Short mmCIF file of C-alpha atoms and ligand atoms in Angstrom, two decimals:
data_model
loop_
_atom_site.label_atom_id
_atom_site.label_comp_id
_atom_site.label_asym_id
_atom_site.label_seq_id
_atom_site.Cartn_x
_atom_site.Cartn_y
_atom_site.Cartn_z
CA MET A 1 22.57 -7.27 -10.04
CA GLN A 2 25.61 -5.79 -8.37
CA PRO A 3 24.56 -2.59 -6.60
CA VAL A 4 26.21 0.79 -6.86
CA VAL A 5 27.09 1.78 -3.29
CA LEU A 6 27.02 5.34 -2.02
CA THR A 7 28.73 5.74 1.32
CA ARG A 8 27.36 8.03 3.96
CA ASP A 9 29.27 11.08 2.68
CA GLN A 10 28.34 10.44 -0.96
CA HIS A 11 24.60 11.03 -0.62
CA GLY A 12 22.45 13.63 1.03
CA ILE A 13 20.17 11.45 3.11
CA SER A 14 20.26 12.11 6.82
CA ARG A 15 18.33 10.37 9.55
CA GLN A 16 16.60 13.64 10.44
CA GLN A 17 14.62 13.34 7.22
CA ILE A 18 13.32 9.89 8.15
CA SER A 19 10.29 9.58 10.40
CA ASP A 20 10.92 8.52 14.01
CA ASN A 21 8.63 5.55 13.57
CA ALA A 22 10.47 4.30 10.51
CA LEU A 23 13.77 4.70 12.37
CA LYS A 24 12.42 2.77 15.35
CA VAL A 25 11.47 -0.11 13.09
CA LEU A 26 14.82 -0.09 11.29
CA TYR A 27 16.80 -0.05 14.53
CA ARG A 28 14.77 -2.74 16.23
CA LEU A 29 15.11 -5.08 13.25
CA ASN A 30 18.82 -4.41 13.12
CA LYS A 31 19.29 -5.04 16.84
CA GLY A 32 17.27 -8.22 16.42
CA GLY A 33 20.01 -9.48 14.11
CA TYR A 34 18.29 -8.82 10.77
CA GLU A 35 19.16 -6.68 7.81
CA ALA A 36 16.98 -3.57 7.66
CA TYR A 37 16.66 -1.05 4.86
CA LEU A 38 14.55 1.91 4.00
CA VAL A 39 13.44 1.06 0.49
CA GLY A 40 11.74 2.29 -2.64
CA GLY A 41 9.86 5.56 -2.80
CA GLY A 42 11.21 6.81 0.51
CA VAL A 43 14.82 6.64 -0.66
CA ARG A 44 13.97 7.85 -4.15
CA ASP A 45 12.12 10.91 -2.89
CA LEU A 46 14.81 11.83 -0.35
CA LEU A 47 17.47 11.65 -3.04
CA LEU A 48 15.29 13.93 -5.19
CA GLY A 49 15.04 16.34 -2.28
CA ARG A 50 11.34 15.68 -1.77
CA GLN A 51 9.39 14.77 1.31
CA PRO A 52 8.36 11.09 1.00
CA LYS A 53 4.67 10.26 1.36
CA ASP A 54 5.51 7.22 3.46
CA PHE A 55 8.46 5.11 4.50
CA ASP A 56 8.70 1.45 3.58
CA VAL A 57 11.12 -1.02 5.10
CA ALA A 58 12.67 -4.17 3.60
CA THR A 59 14.29 -6.90 5.63
CA ASN A 60 15.48 -10.48 5.54
CA ALA A 61 13.27 -11.27 8.54
CA THR A 62 10.11 -13.20 7.61
CA PRO A 63 6.75 -11.60 8.42
CA GLU A 64 6.43 -13.93 11.41
CA GLN A 65 9.87 -12.94 12.68
CA VAL A 66 8.94 -9.27 12.30
CA LYS A 67 5.80 -9.92 14.29
CA GLY A 68 7.96 -11.51 16.96
CA LEU A 69 9.87 -8.24 17.40
CA PHE A 70 6.93 -5.84 17.57
CA SER A 71 3.86 -6.10 19.74
CA ASN A 72 2.18 -3.42 17.58
CA CYS A 73 2.45 -5.53 14.44
CA ARG A 74 -0.18 -7.03 12.14
CA LEU A 75 0.37 -9.33 9.22
CA VAL A 76 -1.63 -8.38 6.14
CA GLY A 77 -2.14 -9.40 2.52
CA ARG A 78 -2.47 -12.72 0.84
CA ARG A 79 -1.24 -11.93 -2.63
CA PHE A 80 1.72 -10.18 -1.07
CA ARG A 81 2.23 -10.94 2.63
CA LEU A 82 3.52 -7.99 4.66
CA ALA A 83 4.01 -6.86 8.23
CA HIS A 84 2.42 -3.57 9.29
CA VAL A 85 3.94 -1.97 12.36
CA LEU A 86 1.36 0.40 13.80
CA PHE A 87 2.04 3.66 15.60
CA GLY A 88 -1.38 5.17 16.09
CA ARG A 89 -2.46 6.16 12.58
CA ASP A 90 1.05 5.89 11.17
CA VAL A 91 1.81 2.54 9.59
CA ILE A 92 5.29 1.37 8.66
CA GLU A 93 5.13 -1.35 6.04
CA VAL A 94 7.79 -4.02 6.46
CA ALA A 95 8.32 -6.35 3.49
CA THR A 96 10.47 -9.46 3.47
CA PHE A 97 12.91 -9.70 0.54
CA ARG A 98 11.10 -11.33 -2.40
CA GLY A 99 12.80 -14.12 -4.34
CA HIS A 100 12.43 -15.76 -7.76
CA HIS A 101 9.40 -17.87 -8.40
CA HIS A 102 10.97 -20.72 -10.24
CA SER A 103 13.84 -21.28 -7.81
CA VAL A 104 12.12 -23.12 -4.97
CA ASN A 105 9.32 -25.54 -4.34
CA THR A 106 6.50 -23.46 -5.73
CA SER A 107 3.41 -24.48 -3.90
CA LYS A 108 0.25 -22.67 -4.98
CA HIS A 109 0.02 -21.06 -1.57
CA VAL A 110 3.36 -19.37 -2.04
CA SER A 111 3.42 -18.44 -5.69
CA SER A 112 0.89 -18.47 -8.48
CA ARG A 113 0.17 -16.89 -11.81
CA SER A 114 -2.96 -16.43 -13.94
CA LYS A 115 -3.26 -17.43 -17.60
CA GLU A 116 -2.34 -13.88 -18.58
CA GLY A 117 0.87 -14.12 -16.55
CA MET A 118 -0.49 -12.09 -13.69
CA LEU A 119 1.07 -12.78 -10.31
CA LEU A 120 -1.62 -13.96 -7.93
CA ARG A 121 0.71 -14.94 -5.10
CA ASP A 122 4.12 -13.49 -4.50
CA ASN A 123 5.38 -14.94 -1.26
CA VAL A 124 8.67 -16.55 -2.19
CA TYR A 125 11.41 -15.06 -0.02
CA GLY A 126 14.94 -14.35 -1.18
CA THR A 127 18.00 -12.13 -1.04
CA ILE A 128 18.26 -8.37 -1.40
CA GLU A 129 19.53 -8.79 -4.98
CA GLU A 130 16.48 -10.85 -5.87
CA ASP A 131 14.26 -8.40 -4.05
CA ALA A 132 15.67 -5.52 -6.06
CA GLU A 133 15.05 -7.39 -9.30
CA ARG A 134 11.40 -7.89 -8.45
CA ARG A 135 10.69 -4.22 -7.84
CA ASP A 136 9.00 -2.27 -10.57
CA PHE A 137 11.21 0.63 -11.65
CA THR A 138 14.96 1.04 -11.35
CA VAL A 139 14.50 4.27 -9.35
CA ASN A 140 12.50 2.22 -6.84
CA ALA A 141 15.26 -0.38 -6.39
CA LEU A 142 17.11 1.83 -3.92
CA TYR A 143 17.96 0.76 -0.35
CA TYR A 144 19.20 2.80 2.57
CA ASN A 145 21.03 0.56 5.01
CA ILE A 146 20.48 1.46 8.65
CA ALA A 147 23.55 -0.53 9.70
CA ASP A 148 26.09 1.72 7.94
CA PHE A 149 24.01 4.49 6.33
CA THR A 150 25.00 3.52 2.80
CA VAL A 151 22.62 3.70 -0.14
CA LEU A 152 22.51 0.70 -2.46
CA GLY A 153 21.25 1.30 -5.99
CA PHE A 154 20.40 -1.76 -8.07
CA ALA A 155 19.66 -2.06 -11.80
CA GLY A 156 21.09 1.35 -12.61
CA GLY A 157 18.56 3.08 -10.39
CA LEU A 158 20.92 5.78 -9.16
CA ALA A 159 22.03 6.74 -12.66
CA ASP A 160 18.42 6.76 -13.87
CA LEU A 161 17.40 8.97 -11.00
CA GLU A 162 20.20 11.33 -11.91
CA ALA A 163 18.99 11.35 -15.53
CA ARG A 164 15.33 11.67 -14.43
CA ARG A 165 14.51 8.50 -16.31
CA LEU A 166 11.77 6.04 -15.45
CA ASP A 167 12.70 2.56 -16.58
CA LEU A 168 11.15 -0.80 -15.72
CA ILE A 169 13.41 -3.53 -14.40
CA GLY A 170 13.39 -6.52 -16.78
CA ASP A 171 11.24 -7.09 -19.83
CA PRO A 172 8.47 -4.44 -19.83
CA GLU A 173 5.76 -6.60 -21.37
CA THR A 174 6.35 -9.41 -18.86
CA ARG A 175 6.40 -6.98 -15.95
CA TYR A 176 3.14 -5.32 -17.05
CA ARG A 177 1.49 -8.69 -17.52
CA GLU A 178 2.59 -9.75 -14.01
CA ASP A 179 0.93 -6.66 -12.62
CA PRO A 180 -0.92 -4.30 -15.00
CA VAL A 181 -1.12 -1.65 -12.26
CA ARG A 182 2.55 -0.97 -13.04
CA MET A 183 1.33 0.89 -16.14
CA LEU A 184 -0.57 3.29 -13.90
CA ARG A 185 2.44 3.60 -11.61
CA ALA A 186 4.58 4.56 -14.60
CA VAL A 187 2.27 7.44 -15.41
CA ARG A 188 1.97 8.46 -11.79
CA PHE A 189 5.71 8.63 -11.11
CA SER A 190 6.37 10.31 -14.41
CA ALA A 191 3.80 13.06 -13.73
CA LYS A 192 4.52 13.45 -10.05
CA LEU A 193 8.30 13.38 -10.15
CA GLY A 194 8.89 14.83 -13.61
CA LEU A 195 10.62 11.67 -14.86
CA SER A 196 10.47 10.73 -18.52
CA ILE A 197 9.35 7.20 -19.26
CA SER A 198 12.02 5.36 -21.23
CA PRO A 199 11.02 4.31 -24.75
CA ARG A 200 11.11 0.58 -24.01
CA THR A 201 9.02 1.10 -20.86
CA GLU A 202 6.56 3.23 -22.75
CA ALA A 203 6.24 1.05 -25.84
CA PRO A 204 3.89 -1.75 -24.67
CA ILE A 205 1.53 0.36 -22.59
CA ARG A 206 -1.09 1.29 -25.16
CA GLU A 207 -1.49 -2.30 -26.28
CA LEU A 208 -1.57 -3.76 -22.78
CA ALA A 209 -3.81 -1.09 -21.22
CA PRO A 210 -6.93 -3.28 -21.49
CA LEU A 211 -5.33 -5.71 -18.98
CA LEU A 212 -6.40 -3.24 -16.30
CA THR A 213 -9.90 -4.67 -16.60
CA ASP A 214 -8.59 -7.76 -14.76
CA ILE A 215 -7.63 -5.77 -11.67
CA PRO A 216 -10.08 -5.75 -8.74
CA PRO A 217 -12.09 -2.49 -8.70
CA ALA A 218 -11.17 -1.80 -5.08
CA ARG A 219 -7.45 -1.76 -5.87
CA LEU A 220 -8.08 0.51 -8.86
CA PHE A 221 -10.03 2.88 -6.65
CA GLU A 222 -6.98 3.28 -4.43
CA GLU A 223 -4.69 3.74 -7.42
CA THR A 224 -7.02 6.26 -9.00
CA LEU A 225 -6.93 8.39 -5.88
CA LYS A 226 -3.13 8.33 -5.92
CA LEU A 227 -3.21 9.27 -9.60
CA LEU A 228 -5.75 12.04 -9.59
CA LEU A 229 -5.78 13.39 -6.05
CA ALA A 230 -2.07 13.89 -5.52
CA GLY A 231 -1.61 17.40 -6.85
CA GLN A 232 -0.73 16.62 -10.49
CA GLY A 233 -4.18 15.60 -11.62
CA VAL A 234 -4.30 17.49 -14.92
CA GLU A 235 -0.92 16.27 -16.12
CA THR A 236 -1.67 12.73 -14.96
CA TYR A 237 -5.05 12.73 -16.65
CA ARG A 238 -3.51 13.82 -19.96
CA GLN A 239 -0.93 11.08 -19.75
CA LEU A 240 -3.58 8.48 -18.90
CA GLN A 241 -5.46 9.53 -22.03
CA HIS A 242 -2.28 9.58 -24.07
CA TYR A 243 -1.41 5.99 -23.15
CA GLY A 244 -4.93 4.62 -23.50
CA LEU A 245 -5.17 3.99 -19.75
CA PHE A 246 -8.16 6.23 -19.12
CA ALA A 247 -10.60 4.13 -21.14
CA PRO A 248 -10.32 0.91 -19.10
CA LEU A 249 -10.68 2.88 -15.87
CA PHE A 250 -13.63 5.05 -16.93
CA PRO A 251 -15.16 3.39 -19.98
CA GLU A 252 -18.43 5.35 -19.92
CA ALA A 253 -16.73 8.70 -19.54
CA PHE A 254 -14.33 7.78 -22.33
CA GLU A 255 -17.16 6.80 -24.61
CA VAL A 256 -19.10 10.04 -24.29
CA MET A 257 -16.10 12.16 -24.98
CA GLY A 258 -14.79 10.31 -27.99
CA ARG A 259 -11.14 11.09 -28.37
CA GLY A 260 -10.80 13.10 -25.21
CA ASN A 261 -11.02 16.62 -26.56
CA ASN A 262 -14.65 17.57 -26.44
CA ARG A 263 -16.36 19.53 -23.69
CA TYR A 264 -16.60 16.67 -21.17
CA GLY A 265 -12.89 16.14 -21.43
CA ARG A 266 -12.36 19.83 -20.82
CA PHE A 267 -14.76 19.67 -17.92
CA ILE A 268 -12.73 16.87 -16.33
CA GLU A 269 -9.53 18.86 -16.79
CA LEU A 270 -11.17 21.88 -15.23
CA ALA A 271 -12.25 19.82 -12.20
CA LEU A 272 -8.74 18.43 -11.88
CA ALA A 273 -7.17 21.86 -12.18
CA ASN A 274 -9.45 23.02 -9.40
CA THR A 275 -8.44 20.03 -7.27
CA ASP A 276 -4.72 20.52 -7.97
CA GLU A 277 -5.04 24.11 -6.87
CA ARG A 278 -6.74 23.11 -3.62
CA ILE A 279 -3.98 20.63 -2.91
CA ALA A 280 -1.33 23.26 -3.63
CA GLN A 281 -3.01 25.40 -1.01
CA GLU A 282 -3.07 22.47 1.39
CA GLN A 283 -6.84 22.29 1.45
CA ARG A 284 -8.43 18.91 1.69
CA VAL A 285 -10.13 17.31 -1.26
CA THR A 286 -12.78 14.66 -1.51
CA PRO A 287 -12.98 11.92 -4.15
CA ALA A 288 -16.75 12.49 -4.44
CA PHE A 289 -16.38 15.84 -6.20
CA LEU A 290 -13.89 14.39 -8.66
CA TYR A 291 -16.02 11.35 -9.41
CA ALA A 292 -19.04 13.60 -9.90
CA ALA A 293 -17.03 15.45 -12.54
CA LEU A 294 -15.57 12.34 -14.18
CA LEU A 295 -19.01 10.82 -14.64
CA TRP A 296 -20.98 13.96 -15.39
CA GLY A 297 -20.75 13.41 -19.13
CA PRO A 298 -22.30 9.94 -18.99
CA VAL A 299 -25.03 11.04 -16.59
CA GLU A 300 -26.05 14.04 -18.67
CA THR A 301 -25.96 12.02 -21.85
CA ARG A 302 -27.97 9.10 -20.46
CA THR A 303 -30.52 11.39 -18.87
CA GLN A 304 -31.13 13.03 -22.22
CA GLU A 305 -31.47 9.65 -23.89
CA PHE A 306 -34.03 8.49 -21.34
CA VAL A 307 -35.99 11.69 -21.90
CA ASN A 308 -35.86 11.54 -25.70
CA GLU A 309 -36.21 7.84 -26.25
CA GLY A 310 -37.89 6.57 -23.11
CA GLY A 311 -40.35 9.45 -22.84
CA LEU A 312 -39.51 9.92 -19.17
CA GLY A 313 -39.73 13.17 -17.26
CA TYR A 314 -36.43 14.80 -16.44
CA HIS A 315 -36.39 13.75 -12.80
CA ASP A 316 -37.07 10.07 -13.42
CA ALA A 317 -34.69 10.01 -16.33
CA PHE A 318 -31.99 11.53 -14.21
CA MET A 319 -32.46 9.07 -11.33
CA LEU A 320 -32.29 6.13 -13.72
CA ALA A 321 -29.23 7.54 -15.43
CA ALA A 322 -27.40 8.15 -12.16
CA ASP A 323 -28.09 4.58 -10.99
CA GLU A 324 -26.98 3.15 -14.27
CA VAL A 325 -23.79 5.17 -14.58
CA ILE A 326 -22.67 4.39 -11.05
CA SER A 327 -23.46 0.70 -11.22
CA ARG A 328 -21.54 0.37 -14.49
CA GLN A 329 -18.59 2.39 -13.24
CA VAL A 330 -18.06 0.30 -10.12
CA LYS A 331 -17.35 -2.71 -12.32
CA SER A 332 -14.07 -1.07 -13.32
CA VAL A 333 -13.14 1.29 -10.51
CA ALA A 334 -14.99 0.94 -7.22
CA ILE A 335 -16.62 3.94 -5.57
CA PRO A 336 -17.24 3.25 -1.89
CA ARG A 337 -20.78 4.05 -0.86
CA ARG A 338 -19.80 6.90 1.40
CA PHE A 339 -18.58 8.68 -1.73
CA SER A 340 -21.20 7.56 -4.23
CA THR A 341 -24.02 8.99 -2.12
CA VAL A 342 -22.27 12.36 -2.22
CA VAL A 343 -21.70 12.02 -5.96
CA ARG A 344 -25.46 11.60 -6.40
CA ASP A 345 -26.16 14.57 -4.12
CA ILE A 346 -23.91 16.80 -6.20
CA TRP A 347 -25.63 15.74 -9.39
CA GLN A 348 -29.12 16.09 -7.98
CA LEU A 349 -28.34 19.56 -6.75
CA GLN A 350 -27.61 20.67 -10.31
CA ASP A 351 -31.30 20.50 -11.17
CA ARG A 352 -32.45 21.83 -7.82
CA LEU A 353 -30.17 24.84 -8.20
CA THR A 354 -32.16 25.93 -11.25
CA LYS A 355 -35.30 26.39 -9.11
CA ARG A 356 -35.08 29.87 -7.73
CA ALA A 357 -38.69 30.71 -6.97
CA GLY A 358 -40.18 31.18 -3.51
CA LYS A 359 -38.62 29.55 -0.48
CA ARG A 360 -36.75 26.88 -2.35
CA PRO A 361 -33.40 28.65 -2.53
CA PHE A 362 -33.43 29.20 1.23
CA ARG A 363 -34.05 25.55 1.89
CA LEU A 364 -31.37 24.57 -0.53
CA LEU A 365 -28.80 26.60 1.39
CA GLU A 366 -29.31 24.19 4.24
CA HIS A 367 -28.66 21.11 2.16
CA PRO A 368 -25.58 19.40 3.65
CA LYS A 369 -23.93 19.22 0.24
CA PHE A 370 -25.03 22.63 -0.96
CA ARG A 371 -21.48 23.92 -1.13
CA ALA A 372 -20.26 21.00 -3.23
CA GLY A 373 -23.26 21.35 -5.55
CA TYR A 374 -22.63 25.07 -5.90
CA ASP A 375 -18.90 24.55 -6.56
CA PHE A 376 -19.88 22.04 -9.21
CA LEU A 377 -22.25 24.55 -10.82
CA LEU A 378 -19.44 27.14 -10.90
CA LEU A 379 -17.27 24.66 -12.70
CA ARG A 380 -19.97 23.90 -15.26
CA ALA A 381 -20.54 27.61 -15.78
CA GLU A 382 -16.90 28.07 -16.71
CA LEU A 383 -17.53 26.04 -19.82
CA ASP A 384 -21.14 26.88 -20.49
CA PRO A 385 -21.91 30.61 -20.72
CA ARG A 386 -25.62 29.93 -20.39
CA LEU A 387 -25.06 28.89 -16.79
CA ARG A 388 -23.16 32.00 -15.75
CA GLU A 389 -26.20 34.02 -14.84
CA LEU A 390 -27.42 31.19 -12.59
CA ALA A 391 -24.03 30.71 -10.96
CA ASP A 392 -23.70 34.44 -10.26
CA TRP A 393 -27.20 34.48 -8.85
CA TRP A 394 -26.25 31.81 -6.31
CA THR A 395 -23.03 33.60 -5.43
CA ASP A 396 -25.00 36.77 -4.68
CA PHE A 397 -27.75 34.89 -2.94
CA GLN A 398 -25.33 33.29 -0.51
CA GLN A 399 -23.66 36.58 0.24
CA ALA A 400 -26.99 38.15 0.94
CA ASN A 401 -28.04 35.24 3.12
CA PRO A 402 -25.12 34.12 5.19
CA MET A 403 -26.19 31.51 7.64
CA GLU A 404 -24.88 28.68 9.71
CA ARG A 405 -25.31 25.85 7.30
CA HIS A 406 -24.32 22.33 7.89
CA PRO A 407 -20.63 22.56 7.31
CA VAL A 408 -18.70 20.49 4.83
CA GLY A 409 -19.39 21.08 1.25
CA HIS A 410 -16.92 20.16 -1.34
CA HIS A 411 -14.28 19.70 1.35
CA PRO A 412 -14.06 19.78 5.13
CA ALA A 413 -11.80 22.79 4.75
CA ASP A 414 -14.78 24.72 3.48
CA ARG A 415 -16.08 24.91 6.98
CA GLN A 416 -14.25 28.10 7.77
CA GLN A 417 -14.74 29.57 4.36
CA GLN A 418 -18.44 29.10 4.53
CA SER A 419 -19.04 30.77 7.81
CA ARG A 420 -16.51 33.51 7.27
CA PRO A 421 -18.74 35.92 5.34
CA ALA A 422 -21.34 35.73 8.07
CA ARG A 423 -18.91 36.62 10.79
CA ASN A 424 -16.74 39.17 9.09
CA SER A 425 -19.21 41.14 7.15
CA ASN A 426 -19.72 44.65 8.39
CA ASP A 427 -21.27 45.72 5.15
CA ASN A 428 -23.84 43.06 5.17
CA GLU A 429 -26.78 44.39 7.12
CA GLY A 430 -29.18 43.43 4.41
CA SER A 431 -28.42 39.85 5.05
CA SER A 432 -29.30 39.84 8.70
CA ARG A 433 -32.54 41.55 7.84
CA LYS A 434 -33.37 38.87 5.38
CA ARG A 435 -32.51 36.24 7.84
CA LYS A 436 -34.85 37.61 10.44
CA ARG A 437 -37.62 37.90 7.94
CA ARG A 438 -37.20 34.35 6.98
CA ARG A 439 -37.50 32.64 10.29
CA PRO A 440 -41.12 33.40 11.10
CA ARG A 441 -42.07 32.33 7.63
CA ARG A 442 -40.56 28.97 8.15
CA LYS A 443 -42.31 28.52 11.44
CA LYS A 444 -45.68 29.16 9.84
CA GLU A 445 -44.87 26.64 7.29
CA SER A 446 -44.10 23.80 9.65
P1 LIG B 501 4.72 6.44 -3.25
O1 LIG B 501 4.72 5.89 -1.85
O2 LIG B 501 5.24 7.80 -3.40
O3 LIG B 501 3.42 6.22 -3.93
P2 LIG B 501 6.46 4.22 -3.73
O4 LIG B 501 7.47 3.95 -4.80
O5 LIG B 501 6.94 4.24 -2.33
O6 LIG B 501 5.72 5.56 -4.12
P3 LIG B 501 4.68 2.20 -2.83
O7 LIG B 501 3.40 1.76 -3.41
O8 LIG B 501 4.72 2.82 -1.49
O9 LIG B 501 5.32 3.17 -3.90
O10 LIG B 501 5.64 0.91 -2.88
C1 LIG B 501 6.88 0.87 -2.23
C2 LIG B 501 7.90 0.13 -3.10
O11 LIG B 501 7.46 -1.20 -3.36
C3 LIG B 501 8.12 0.73 -4.48
O12 LIG B 501 9.07 1.75 -4.45
C4 LIG B 501 8.56 -0.46 -5.30
O13 LIG B 501 9.92 -0.72 -5.07
C5 LIG B 501 7.76 -1.59 -4.69
N1 LIG B 501 6.49 -1.80 -5.40
C6 LIG B 501 5.29 -1.27 -5.11
N2 LIG B 501 4.34 -1.68 -5.96
C7 LIG B 501 4.94 -2.52 -6.82
C8 LIG B 501 4.50 -3.29 -7.92
N3 LIG B 501 3.23 -3.27 -8.33
N4 LIG B 501 5.42 -4.07 -8.55
C9 LIG B 501 6.69 -4.11 -8.16
N5 LIG B 501 7.18 -3.40 -7.14
C10 LIG B 501 6.33 -2.60 -6.46
MG1 LIG B 502 5.83 4.44 -0.60
#
């Protein structure tokens, strides 16, 4: 575990590329007499010429010692104890060098493993060499030293980065068993950074994929967002399917689409392509829309089954199906309630959007999630020609009836888009007429 050292003039990282907050933390630790490094993804991304998502710091100071240096510091995590230094909404994560588990007095509070070899506690501290060895991929075992601006690359990380190769440190099977989420990270980094997964790192994934069912649903929710809502959703989704990682995350969705190439699979890819495009245009995206798409197959299928076999009316069948699909899904990947209520709204709107008679369409325009429901219908219509007429009808109907709806449909960014036709349209007199006609009617009604 001797590192390759790049001196200041041998690499392209400059302090201007590092956030002020991260620099503050590094300097303060260093002045306090500790070693302080920018580590992992931050260094990797800078060397690749990309803007890092966040900056993480590694040090030989213990979490308590870090807390002693910063008043704006909180200690978090049990499985993996860390210091968070807070600057408003920006958080710099400071991790103490991790050591080997067998080397010291391993009390259960410091280190523990499950029967499957999963690390339940990882709070044994050590040296930078040991820390590097405990990181997941070689390209993540990179350290930028604030004391002399050198970059240290352990485990061949610098050469792998050069070769665009993603390779686990140590024995892949052991490392996946310690933390099955590393399988998801492999796919994520490969898709996001265009790295190819080395054969030995790739080999055990398919067989070990079911270990993901042991990971708490809340952690998988976070990981799933990083996988599918980071701009490379389509590519990531295909890789998840390829490695058998999609099934343990979304078992119901997997089941209805068999081997991943029927229409529900295509629907998911379409939704992800749509999301990727929004991200490329720097528009915000919400998990609810994506989850609505991921689970649409199971909901449609179950609804039909309840109608055919249970003799229920469509509405009741649908409500039952939606409940069932969500409550089964959250056993694998959590969906926080603030999102699952929107998921339901989007689904429910699909039926309501078919009712075009009388005043109903006008009322529907005011539904807070109308825009998301309509976007979802457009997506469905791309795969199902029978829905095109309906989708076009709603497109025209909105243009003819611009109004101040509750903002926020699919995404907060829709706010402007939604009201724009109303404000800009010179050629839209018909719409204002309709609007006037409508108001008295509604008054009578109430
Ligand atoms: P990004 O921030 O772009 O998602 P990252 O590599 O910085 O990528 P983080 O989750 O921020 O990922 O973790 C920071 C670093 O901590 C990683 O680069 C890696 O060295 C280490 N690390 C994170 N998760 C694990 C894990 N499950 N097992 C081993 N090391 C990990
Ligand atoms: Mg990071």
